[in-house]
C-alpha cells in the first residue's frame, strides 16, 4: 500500500482567521492588574507598550478574528506548514499509535514564533511605530521578531539573556543579519539592568530581567513599543493558525487526534496546536486530551500555584493570574532556553485550573533521548524545547501499547535544532544534568508573593 507521508494545504486553503478561545471558555481568566494600584488594567494602561489593535485582541470576544491580508501574504513564505505522519518513529516505538506532527521548523527563523512576530510587527507598522524593544532567551523570539520587523522597516532592539548571548552566538548573528541591535542583559542601558548589576555584577541574566529592561526602554520612548513572544492572549491567538491548518490536514488524512501534545514555555505553541481541537471538544463533544509538557527544572504547571504574579523579575509588568513558581524563581540552566520561564499565560492557566487540559513534566536527559531517536527515524533534528513534546509522545505510545488501545497522536514540532547543536554535543558527551527543584525552594519563592496581598 502506498503511504502518504505529508499532508499539504495549498496557499488558497490557508485559514484566513485566527481562533479566539476566549469566546468559548466556560470560565474566563481573571483580568491583569496594574502593578501599582492592583486594580484591573484598562487599554490606556497598555497603550505605552502595545499598538491598540493588539490591546483589543487581548480582550476580544469574537470567536474568529480575521488575519489581515498583509499578514497572510508574509505567512505564505512558509505557510501552510506541512503535517507529517511519523511512520519511522512509529515503527521505532512499536506501539499501536498513529503519530502526526506539524512542522513549524520550516519558518525562516526555524520555529513557530514568526506566526506572532509577523502580525505584531504588522499592527505596529499600521499604527506608525518606529521602534520595538523586546527580550529573548536563547534567541528564538528575538530572531523571529528581527525577521518580521525588518520587513516593515521598524527598528528592533533586543535584550538577550547574557548567558545565551555568550554561549549561543549564532542566533545573535541571525538577529544582526535581519538588522536588529542585540544587547546582553542585564545591561547598563536601563535602571532595571543597572540595579541588578549593582547587586550582582556577574549576573547571568534571566528572561524576567530582560523583560524588565525591554519594557522600561519602551515606556521611556514615546516612539517605541514593546513586543512579547509568548504568554499574552494575542500571542496565543496568532499561534492558532497551527492547529487550524492541522485540523484541515488531518481531515485529508482521514484522522482525528485522541491526544494533542505541545511543549510549554509560556504556552504559545501549545495553545497554537491545541486550541482549535479544544474548540471541537467544546462545540462538538469531542474528547481529545491536550497535554502541555514542561521541564522538571521549571515546573510551574505541575508544581506551581495558580495566583497573581508579575511577568518579569523586577515587578514592572501587570500582574497576571497564572500558574507560577514566583517571579524570583531562577530556573536551572537547562538547554531548552525557551522553556525557562517562571509563569504561564492566563488562558492556559485557567484551562488547566478547570481541568480542560493536562500538564506533564519531563527531565532533559529523557527529552534529548527522545529527540535523538526522533532524528534517527524521521530525519529532522528537533530544538531542545521540542524534544520535551516528543518525550511525552513516547510515554503516551508506551501507555497505548500496555493497554492495547489504538491512539492517534498529534504533536507540534515547534522548531528545528540546527542552531542548538552545542546542546546535542553536551548530551553525547554525557554532560546533561537533570535538575530537580525542591518543594522547599518552590514554597519559599511562592511565599514571597503573599506580600502582594492578592
Ligand atoms: C520559544 C519556544 C518554545 C516555548 O515557547 P511557547 O510560548 O511555550 O511556545 C518552544 N519551542 C521552541 C522551538 C521555541 O522557540
Tab-separated table of C-alpha atoms and ligand atoms in Angstrom:
chain	number	residue	atom	x	y	z
A	1	UNK	CA	0.000	0.000	0.000
A	2	UNK	CA	1.250	3.440	-0.913
A	3	UNK	CA	1.713	5.532	2.181
A	4	UNK	CA	1.042	9.262	2.296
A	5	UNK	CA	3.789	10.969	4.305
A	6	UNK	CA	2.999	14.682	4.071
A	7	UNK	CA	-0.349	16.424	4.146
A	8	UNK	CA	-0.134	19.770	2.406
A	9	UNK	CA	-2.613	22.578	2.040
A	10	UNK	CA	-2.324	24.984	-0.872
A	11	UNK	CA	-1.902	28.703	-0.164
A	12	UNK	CA	-5.561	29.160	-1.085
A	13	UNK	CA	-6.586	26.721	1.643
A	14	UNK	CA	-4.669	28.553	4.388
A	15	UNK	CA	-7.061	29.650	7.168
A	16	UNK	CA	-7.956	33.358	6.904
A	17	UNK	CA	-8.971	33.865	10.563
A	18	UNK	CA	-7.415	33.015	13.939
A	19	UNK	CA	-9.480	31.186	16.584
A	20	UNK	CA	-10.164	33.167	19.768
A	21	UNK	CA	-10.744	30.705	22.596
A	22	UNK	CA	-11.931	33.484	24.945
A	23	UNK	CA	-15.276	33.243	23.108
A	24	UNK	CA	-15.728	29.604	24.160
A	25	UNK	CA	-14.117	29.281	27.609
A	26	UNK	CA	-16.595	28.279	30.335
A	27	UNK	CA	-14.648	30.406	32.871
A	28	UNK	CA	-12.797	33.449	31.591
A	29	UNK	CA	-9.370	34.162	33.078
A	30	UNK	CA	-9.227	36.856	35.789
A	31	UNK	CA	-8.077	40.240	34.416
A	32	UNK	CA	-4.496	41.515	34.596
A	33	UNK	CA	-3.923	44.021	37.417
A	34	UNK	CA	-1.953	47.256	37.493
A	35	UNK	CA	1.373	46.617	39.293
A	36	UNK	CA	0.941	49.783	41.419
A	37	UNK	CA	-2.797	50.144	42.151
A	38	UNK	CA	-3.586	46.391	41.865
A	39	UNK	CA	-6.796	47.338	40.028
A	40	UNK	CA	-7.744	45.728	36.669
A	41	UNK	CA	-5.864	47.490	33.902
A	42	UNK	CA	-7.601	49.248	31.024
A	43	UNK	CA	-6.495	49.814	27.416
A	44	UNK	CA	-4.918	53.177	28.364
A	45	UNK	CA	-2.533	51.405	30.781
A	46	UNK	CA	-1.233	49.204	27.969
A	47	UNK	CA	-1.063	51.957	25.315
A	48	UNK	CA	2.599	52.857	26.051
A	49	UNK	CA	3.518	49.199	25.413
A	50	UNK	CA	1.384	47.867	22.575
A	51	UNK	CA	-0.449	49.134	19.479
A	52	UNK	CA	-4.222	49.488	20.016
A	53	UNK	CA	-5.177	46.623	17.688
A	54	UNK	CA	-3.201	44.136	19.812
A	55	UNK	CA	-4.686	45.570	23.021
A	56	UNK	CA	-8.136	44.960	21.515
A	57	UNK	CA	-7.195	41.379	20.659
A	58	UNK	CA	-6.157	40.850	24.298
A	59	UNK	CA	-9.825	41.153	25.352
A	60	UNK	CA	-11.683	40.340	22.117
A	61	UNK	CA	-14.816	38.168	22.395
A	62	UNK	CA	-15.453	37.236	18.733
A	63	UNK	CA	-14.811	33.552	18.044
A	64	UNK	CA	-12.759	34.215	14.889
A	65	UNK	CA	-10.535	37.191	14.121
A	66	UNK	CA	-9.592	37.898	10.530
A	67	UNK	CA	-5.928	37.626	9.572
A	68	UNK	CA	-5.064	40.843	7.686
A	69	UNK	CA	-4.058	40.300	4.065
A	70	UNK	CA	-0.688	41.959	4.743
A	71	UNK	CA	-0.012	39.222	7.323
A	72	UNK	CA	-1.352	36.377	5.168
A	73	UNK	CA	0.968	37.422	2.347
A	74	UNK	CA	4.027	37.092	4.587
A	75	UNK	CA	2.774	33.867	6.194
A	76	UNK	CA	2.881	32.409	2.681
A	77	UNK	CA	6.702	32.496	2.754
A	78	UNK	CA	6.459	29.263	4.780
A	79	UNK	CA	2.771	28.561	5.451
A	80	UNK	CA	0.744	26.406	5.312
A	81	UNK	CA	3.346	24.296	7.088
A	82	UNK	CA	3.358	20.548	6.378
A	83	UNK	CA	1.652	17.982	8.579
A	84	UNK	CA	3.757	14.837	8.574
A	85	UNK	CA	2.984	11.258	9.519
A	86	UNK	CA	5.889	9.903	11.581
A	87	UNK	CA	5.957	6.366	10.140
A	88	UNK	CA	9.626	5.924	11.033
A	89	UNK	CA	9.179	6.949	14.647
A	90	UNK	CA	6.005	4.841	14.896
A	91	UNK	CA	7.919	1.781	13.736
A	92	UNK	CA	10.684	2.513	16.231
A	93	UNK	CA	8.169	2.799	19.087
A	94	UNK	CA	6.382	-0.397	18.024
A	95	UNK	CA	3.114	0.702	19.621
A	96	UNK	CA	-0.487	0.880	18.312
A	97	UNK	CA	-0.233	4.605	17.577
A	98	UNK	CA	-0.525	6.890	14.561
A	99	UNK	CA	1.720	9.898	15.089
A	100	UNK	CA	1.336	13.149	13.178
A	101	UNK	CA	3.428	16.252	13.657
A	102	UNK	CA	3.045	19.799	12.459
A	103	UNK	CA	6.441	21.041	11.293
A	104	UNK	CA	6.821	24.655	12.427
A	105	UNK	CA	10.578	24.377	11.907
A	106	UNK	CA	10.098	25.380	8.263
A	107	UNK	CA	9.707	29.103	9.052
A	108	UNK	CA	12.588	31.483	8.250
A	109	UNK	CA	13.581	31.671	11.927
A	110	UNK	CA	13.156	27.901	12.370
A	111	UNK	CA	10.327	27.897	14.932
A	112	UNK	CA	6.633	28.749	15.399
A	113	UNK	CA	7.488	32.236	16.723
A	114	UNK	CA	7.197	34.098	13.376
A	115	UNK	CA	3.445	33.232	13.449
A	116	UNK	CA	3.007	36.014	16.016
A	117	UNK	CA	6.092	38.119	15.222
A	118	UNK	CA	4.667	38.961	11.784
A	119	UNK	CA	1.218	40.182	12.932
A	120	UNK	CA	2.780	42.051	15.868
A	121	UNK	CA	5.167	43.882	13.527
A	122	UNK	CA	2.293	44.486	11.103
A	123	UNK	CA	-0.033	46.137	13.655
A	124	UNK	CA	2.822	48.278	14.999
A	125	UNK	CA	3.636	49.386	11.458
A	126	UNK	CA	-0.024	50.223	10.783
A	127	UNK	CA	-0.045	52.481	13.847
A	128	UNK	CA	3.163	54.278	12.889
A	129	UNK	CA	5.513	52.737	15.448
A	130	UNK	CA	9.175	53.335	14.515
A	131	UNK	CA	10.954	51.153	17.051
A	132	UNK	CA	10.212	47.986	19.049
A	133	UNK	CA	12.044	46.620	22.085
A	134	UNK	CA	11.920	43.030	23.230
A	135	UNK	CA	13.739	40.359	25.228
A	136	UNK	CA	14.966	36.977	24.153
A	137	UNK	CA	16.305	33.927	25.977
A	138	UNK	CA	18.111	31.544	23.667
A	139	UNK	CA	17.296	33.887	20.796
A	140	UNK	CA	14.357	32.243	19.038
A	141	UNK	CA	11.914	35.054	19.751
A	142	UNK	CA	14.493	37.761	19.061
A	143	UNK	CA	15.349	36.238	15.696
A	144	UNK	CA	11.681	35.754	14.732
A	145	UNK	CA	10.884	39.380	15.577
A	146	UNK	CA	14.026	40.633	13.775
A	147	UNK	CA	12.870	38.849	10.633
A	148	UNK	CA	9.365	40.343	10.970
A	149	UNK	CA	10.241	43.945	11.922
A	150	UNK	CA	12.709	44.423	9.092
A	151	UNK	CA	10.000	43.521	6.567
A	152	UNK	CA	8.056	46.546	7.836
A	153	UNK	CA	11.023	48.920	8.252
A	154	UNK	CA	10.780	49.002	12.064
A	155	UNK	CA	13.955	49.235	14.205
A	156	UNK	CA	14.359	46.492	16.801
A	157	UNK	CA	16.420	46.434	19.996
A	158	UNK	CA	16.695	43.010	21.651
A	159	UNK	CA	17.756	42.401	25.266
A	160	UNK	CA	19.276	38.944	25.169
A	161	UNK	CA	19.843	36.962	28.384
A	162	UNK	CA	23.598	37.250	28.983
A	163	UNK	CA	24.429	33.523	29.330
A	164	UNK	CA	22.794	32.831	25.983
A	165	UNK	CA	24.430	35.884	24.385
A	166	UNK	CA	27.805	34.411	25.320
A	167	UNK	CA	27.029	30.726	24.745
A	168	UNK	CA	24.797	30.882	21.674
A	169	UNK	CA	26.338	33.398	19.290
A	170	UNK	CA	24.569	32.169	16.148
A	171	UNK	CA	21.097	33.420	16.961
A	172	UNK	CA	22.665	36.796	17.668
A	173	UNK	CA	24.208	36.583	14.191
A	174	UNK	CA	20.751	35.810	12.763
A	175	UNK	CA	19.289	38.877	14.501
A	176	UNK	CA	22.126	41.041	13.161
A	177	UNK	CA	21.557	39.635	9.680
A	178	UNK	CA	17.932	40.759	9.907
A	179	UNK	CA	19.081	44.198	11.065
A	180	UNK	CA	18.350	44.151	14.821
A	181	UNK	CA	20.508	45.575	17.606
A	182	UNK	CA	21.283	42.974	20.304
A	183	UNK	CA	22.270	43.908	23.873
A	184	UNK	CA	23.350	41.405	26.556
A	185	UNK	CA	21.046	41.645	29.605
A	186	UNK	CA	21.410	42.790	32.377
A	187	UNK	CA	22.803	45.925	30.711
A	188	UNK	CA	23.745	49.431	31.786
A	189	UNK	CA	21.169	50.899	29.381
A	190	UNK	CA	18.261	50.708	31.843
A	191	UNK	CA	17.610	51.353	35.523
A	192	UNK	CA	16.389	47.771	35.896
A	193	UNK	CA	19.640	46.431	34.432
A	194	UNK	CA	21.843	48.771	36.454
A	195	UNK	CA	20.101	47.837	39.724
A	196	UNK	CA	20.679	44.124	39.050
A	197	UNK	CA	24.338	44.684	38.099
A	198	UNK	CA	24.946	46.746	41.220
A	199	UNK	CA	23.875	43.792	43.374
A	200	UNK	CA	25.477	41.138	41.203
A	201	UNK	CA	27.951	42.303	38.540
A	202	UNK	CA	28.261	38.715	37.258
A	203	UNK	CA	24.527	38.111	36.914
A	204	UNK	CA	23.945	35.597	34.072
A	205	UNK	CA	20.612	37.312	33.429
A	206	UNK	CA	17.174	35.744	33.060
A	207	UNK	CA	14.124	36.154	30.877
A	208	UNK	CA	12.414	38.025	33.730
A	209	UNK	CA	15.251	40.580	33.959
A	210	UNK	CA	15.411	41.052	30.187
A	211	UNK	CA	11.646	41.705	30.094
A	212	UNK	CA	12.087	44.419	32.751
A	213	UNK	CA	14.752	46.108	30.623
A	214	UNK	CA	12.807	45.942	27.358
A	215	UNK	CA	9.605	47.230	28.994
A	216	UNK	CA	11.445	50.111	30.671
A	217	UNK	CA	13.067	51.193	27.412
A	218	UNK	CA	9.758	51.125	25.519
A	219	UNK	CA	7.876	53.056	28.217
A	220	UNK	CA	10.507	55.814	28.258
A	221	UNK	CA	10.431	56.327	24.473
A	222	UNK	CA	7.105	57.648	23.098
A	223	UNK	CA	8.035	56.461	19.576
A	224	UNK	CA	8.743	52.905	20.748
A	225	UNK	CA	6.563	49.958	21.716
A	226	UNK	CA	7.312	46.584	23.300
A	227	UNK	CA	6.609	43.057	21.999
A	228	UNK	CA	6.292	39.745	23.847
A	229	UNK	CA	6.716	36.355	22.193
A	230	UNK	CA	4.503	34.198	24.432
A	231	UNK	CA	2.097	34.256	27.415
A	232	UNK	CA	-0.279	37.070	26.316
A	233	UNK	CA	-3.716	36.383	24.827
A	234	UNK	CA	-2.948	37.987	21.464
A	235	UNK	CA	0.190	35.842	21.063
A	236	UNK	CA	-1.756	32.628	21.699
A	237	UNK	CA	-4.434	33.840	19.275
A	238	UNK	CA	-1.929	34.277	16.425
A	239	UNK	CA	-0.487	30.805	17.008
A	240	UNK	CA	-3.871	29.112	16.438
A	241	UNK	CA	-3.031	29.130	12.709
A	242	UNK	CA	-1.018	25.969	13.551
A	243	UNK	CA	-3.941	23.929	14.849
A	244	UNK	CA	-6.425	25.329	12.333
A	245	UNK	CA	-4.212	24.135	9.489
A	246	UNK	CA	-3.633	20.795	11.224
A	247	UNK	CA	-7.396	20.317	11.570
A	248	UNK	CA	-7.822	20.640	7.779
A	249	UNK	CA	-4.792	18.461	7.059
A	250	UNK	CA	-5.964	15.680	9.382
A	251	UNK	CA	-9.261	15.716	7.573
A	252	UNK	CA	-7.351	14.943	4.357
A	253	UNK	CA	-5.530	12.168	6.268
A	254	UNK	CA	-8.927	10.913	7.484
A	255	UNK	CA	-7.718	11.020	11.060
A	256	UNK	CA	-8.646	12.816	14.268
A	257	UNK	CA	-6.365	13.115	17.327
A	258	UNK	CA	-7.094	11.363	20.627
A	259	UNK	CA	-4.164	13.249	22.121
A	260	UNK	CA	-2.610	16.621	21.236
A	261	UNK	CA	0.818	17.447	22.687
A	262	UNK	CA	2.928	20.602	22.799
A	263	UNK	CA	5.977	21.655	24.798
A	264	UNK	CA	5.373	24.522	27.193
A	265	UNK	CA	7.362	27.680	27.910
A	266	UNK	CA	4.736	30.406	28.240
A	267	UNK	CA	2.094	28.458	26.348
A	268	UNK	CA	2.039	29.855	22.829
A	269	UNK	CA	2.902	26.833	20.670
A	270	UNK	CA	0.899	24.525	22.936
A	271	UNK	CA	-2.101	26.870	22.566
A	272	UNK	CA	-1.496	27.074	18.829
A	273	UNK	CA	-1.711	23.349	18.224
A	274	UNK	CA	-4.351	22.517	20.877
A	275	UNK	CA	-6.955	25.348	20.986
A	276	UNK	CA	-8.542	24.567	17.592
A	277	UNK	CA	-9.096	20.979	18.806
A	278	UNK	CA	-10.300	22.202	22.191
A	279	UNK	CA	-12.826	24.203	20.157
A	280	UNK	CA	-14.211	20.882	18.909
A	281	UNK	CA	-14.234	19.495	22.460
A	282	UNK	CA	-16.390	22.498	23.412
A	283	UNK	CA	-18.718	22.555	20.411
A	284	UNK	CA	-18.828	19.002	19.076
A	285	UNK	CA	-18.399	16.975	22.225
A	286	UNK	CA	-15.020	15.588	21.123
A	287	UNK	CA	-12.892	14.180	23.941
A	288	UNK	CA	-9.346	14.865	22.777
A	289	UNK	CA	-6.772	15.106	25.594
A	290	UNK	CA	-4.468	18.148	25.403
A	291	UNK	CA	-1.107	17.743	27.144
A	292	UNK	CA	1.308	20.607	27.866
A	293	UNK	CA	4.865	19.407	28.557
A	294	UNK	CA	7.256	21.433	30.711
A	295	UNK	CA	10.779	20.714	32.013
A	296	UNK	CA	11.115	19.159	35.505
A	297	UNK	CA	13.515	22.014	36.278
A	298	UNK	CA	10.869	24.704	35.728
A	299	UNK	CA	7.623	23.000	36.780
A	300	UNK	CA	5.101	25.848	37.072
A	301	UNK	CA	2.154	23.886	35.684
A	302	UNK	CA	2.696	20.685	37.645
A	303	UNK	CA	4.053	22.136	40.922
A	304	UNK	CA	3.371	25.891	40.875
A	305	UNK	CA	0.322	27.774	42.128
A	306	UNK	CA	-2.496	29.496	40.259
A	307	UNK	CA	-2.363	33.088	41.574
A	308	UNK	CA	-1.437	36.652	40.648
A	309	UNK	CA	2.237	37.286	39.912
A	310	UNK	CA	4.425	39.591	37.854
A	311	UNK	CA	5.526	38.583	34.372
A	312	UNK	CA	9.037	39.928	34.970
A	313	UNK	CA	11.621	39.829	37.752
A	314	UNK	CA	11.656	43.466	38.787
A	315	UNK	CA	7.855	43.829	39.026
A	316	UNK	CA	7.144	46.316	36.243
A	317	UNK	CA	4.652	44.305	34.179
A	318	UNK	CA	0.960	43.935	35.010
A	319	UNK	CA	0.119	41.183	37.495
A	320	UNK	CA	-1.180	38.130	35.665
A	321	UNK	CA	-3.390	35.417	37.126
A	322	UNK	CA	-1.375	32.363	36.179
A	323	UNK	CA	0.414	29.208	37.245
A	324	UNK	CA	3.713	30.463	38.628
A	325	UNK	CA	6.774	29.454	40.606
A	326	UNK	CA	7.195	33.074	41.787
A	327	UNK	CA	8.835	35.859	39.778
A	328	UNK	CA	12.111	35.431	41.695
A	329	UNK	CA	12.417	31.812	40.651
A	330	UNK	CA	15.754	31.335	38.863
A	331	UNK	CA	15.335	28.276	36.613
A	332	UNK	CA	18.371	25.979	36.353
A	333	UNK	CA	20.339	26.458	33.136
A	334	UNK	CA	18.804	23.719	31.001
A	335	UNK	CA	19.392	23.699	27.255
A	336	UNK	CA	15.750	24.330	26.394
A	337	UNK	CA	16.100	28.080	26.987
A	338	UNK	CA	12.603	28.720	25.621
A	339	UNK	CA	11.066	26.726	28.493
A	340	UNK	CA	12.906	28.591	31.279
A	341	UNK	CA	10.093	30.900	32.396
A	342	UNK	CA	8.528	31.143	35.853
A	343	UNK	CA	4.943	31.732	34.706
A	344	UNK	CA	2.357	30.766	32.099
A	345	UNK	CA	-0.311	32.504	30.041
A	346	UNK	CA	-3.585	33.321	31.861
A	347	UNK	CA	-5.790	31.495	29.367
A	348	UNK	CA	-3.810	28.244	29.540
A	349	UNK	CA	-3.624	28.565	33.323
A	350	UNK	CA	-7.408	28.920	33.617
A	351	UNK	CA	-7.945	25.919	31.313
A	352	UNK	CA	-5.581	23.835	33.430
A	353	UNK	CA	-7.242	25.004	36.647
A	354	UNK	CA	-10.600	23.945	35.180
A	355	UNK	CA	-9.274	20.507	34.201
A	356	UNK	CA	-9.803	21.098	30.470
A	357	UNK	CA	-6.151	20.471	29.617
A	358	UNK	CA	-3.380	18.412	31.280
A	359	UNK	CA	0.246	19.079	32.172
A	360	UNK	CA	3.290	16.798	32.463
A	361	UNK	CA	6.939	17.435	33.297
A	362	UNK	CA	9.967	15.613	31.844
A	363	UNK	CA	13.692	15.672	32.607
A	364	UNK	CA	16.002	16.991	29.916
A	365	UNK	CA	18.006	13.753	29.560
A	366	UNK	CA	14.780	11.909	28.756
A	367	UNK	CA	13.828	14.699	26.355
A	368	UNK	CA	17.170	14.573	24.497
A	369	UNK	CA	16.982	10.804	24.251
A	370	UNK	CA	13.555	11.064	22.627
A	371	UNK	CA	14.819	13.844	20.359
A	372	UNK	CA	17.788	11.802	19.157
A	373	UNK	CA	15.574	8.780	18.453
A	374	UNK	CA	13.222	11.024	16.539
A	375	UNK	CA	16.074	12.485	14.469
A	376	UNK	CA	17.366	8.986	13.692
A	377	UNK	CA	13.978	7.754	12.476
A	378	UNK	CA	12.379	10.870	10.955
A	379	UNK	CA	15.491	12.796	9.940
A	380	UNK	CA	14.606	16.191	11.332
A	381	UNK	CA	16.604	17.365	14.361
A	382	UNK	CA	14.273	18.930	16.944
A	383	UNK	CA	15.014	22.015	19.050
A	384	UNK	CA	15.758	21.163	22.716
A	385	UNK	CA	12.337	22.639	23.618
A	386	UNK	CA	10.576	20.439	21.080
A	387	UNK	CA	12.214	17.281	22.435
A	388	UNK	CA	10.046	17.688	25.560
A	389	UNK	CA	6.903	17.183	23.475
A	390	UNK	CA	8.478	14.157	21.786
A	391	UNK	CA	9.327	12.588	25.176
A	392	UNK	CA	5.637	12.787	26.083
A	393	UNK	CA	4.679	11.218	22.752
A	394	UNK	CA	6.926	8.283	23.728
A	395	UNK	CA	5.164	7.960	27.082
A	396	UNK	CA	1.716	8.004	25.517
A	397	UNK	CA	2.807	5.405	22.949
A	398	UNK	CA	4.121	3.137	25.706
A	399	UNK	CA	0.847	3.539	27.576
A	400	UNK	CA	-1.171	2.684	24.458
A	401	UNK	CA	0.953	-0.434	23.981
A	402	UNK	CA	0.479	-1.547	27.569
A	403	UNK	CA	-3.268	-1.007	27.426
A	404	UNK	CA	-3.538	-2.413	23.889
A	405	UNK	CA	-5.606	0.574	22.764
A	406	UNK	CA	-5.023	2.304	19.409
A	407	UNK	CA	-4.340	6.020	19.633
A	408	UNK	CA	-3.864	8.883	17.195
A	409	UNK	CA	-1.375	11.431	18.495
A	410	UNK	CA	-0.748	14.889	17.099
A	411	UNK	CA	2.174	16.937	18.366
A	412	UNK	CA	3.641	20.286	17.499
A	413	UNK	CA	7.181	20.228	16.162
A	414	UNK	CA	7.824	23.737	17.489
A	415	UNK	CA	11.242	24.197	15.921
A	416	UNK	CA	14.366	22.590	14.492
A	417	UNK	CA	17.569	22.322	16.488
A	418	UNK	CA	20.167	23.256	13.892
A	419	UNK	CA	21.259	26.334	15.851
A	420	UNK	CA	21.326	24.298	19.078
A	421	UNK	CA	23.822	21.608	18.188
A	422	UNK	CA	26.048	22.559	21.122
A	423	UNK	CA	23.265	21.217	23.354
A	424	UNK	CA	23.349	17.898	21.483
A	425	UNK	CA	27.148	17.832	21.885
A	426	UNK	CA	26.668	18.124	25.660
A	427	UNK	CA	24.200	15.259	25.548
A	428	UNK	CA	26.553	12.984	23.593
A	429	UNK	CA	29.455	13.740	25.915
A	430	UNK	CA	27.339	12.847	28.951
A	431	UNK	CA	27.223	16.391	30.278
A	432	UNK	CA	23.455	16.724	30.503
A	433	UNK	CA	22.353	17.212	34.092
A	434	UNK	CA	18.844	16.570	35.371
A	435	UNK	CA	17.979	19.316	37.814
A	436	UNK	CA	15.311	18.774	40.412
A	437	UNK	CA	13.714	21.647	42.191
A	438	UNK	CA	12.948	21.036	45.864
A	439	UNK	CA	9.475	21.565	47.314
A	440	UNK	CA	11.011	23.921	49.870
A	441	UNK	CA	12.514	26.127	47.214
A	442	UNK	CA	9.185	26.408	45.395
A	443	UNK	CA	7.325	27.056	48.631
A	444	UNK	CA	9.760	29.785	49.640
A	445	UNK	CA	9.522	31.553	46.292
A	446	UNK	CA	5.737	31.463	46.328
A	447	UNK	CA	5.579	32.655	49.917
A	448	UNK	CA	7.307	35.867	48.796
A	449	UNK	CA	4.158	36.564	46.749
A	450	UNK	CA	1.996	36.718	49.889
A	451	UNK	CA	3.121	40.272	50.457
A	452	UNK	CA	1.280	41.307	47.285
A	453	UNK	CA	-1.884	40.688	49.322
A	454	UNK	CA	-3.651	39.037	46.379
B	1	LIG	C1	10.065	29.694	22.396
B	1	LIG	C2	9.961	28.295	22.029
B	1	LIG	C3	9.170	27.400	22.783
B	1	LIG	C4	8.433	27.776	24.039
B	1	LIG	O1	7.557	28.864	23.962
B	1	LIG	P1	5.965	28.711	23.997
B	1	LIG	O2	5.471	30.112	24.039
B	1	LIG	O3	5.593	27.946	25.217
B	1	LIG	O4	5.579	28.026	22.769
B	1	LIG	C5	9.101	26.082	22.352
B	1	LIG	N1	9.754	25.657	21.263
B	1	LIG	C6	10.528	26.476	20.524
B	1	LIG	C7	11.245	25.931	19.341
B	1	LIG	C8	10.647	27.824	20.876
B	1	LIG	O5	11.381	28.646	20.124
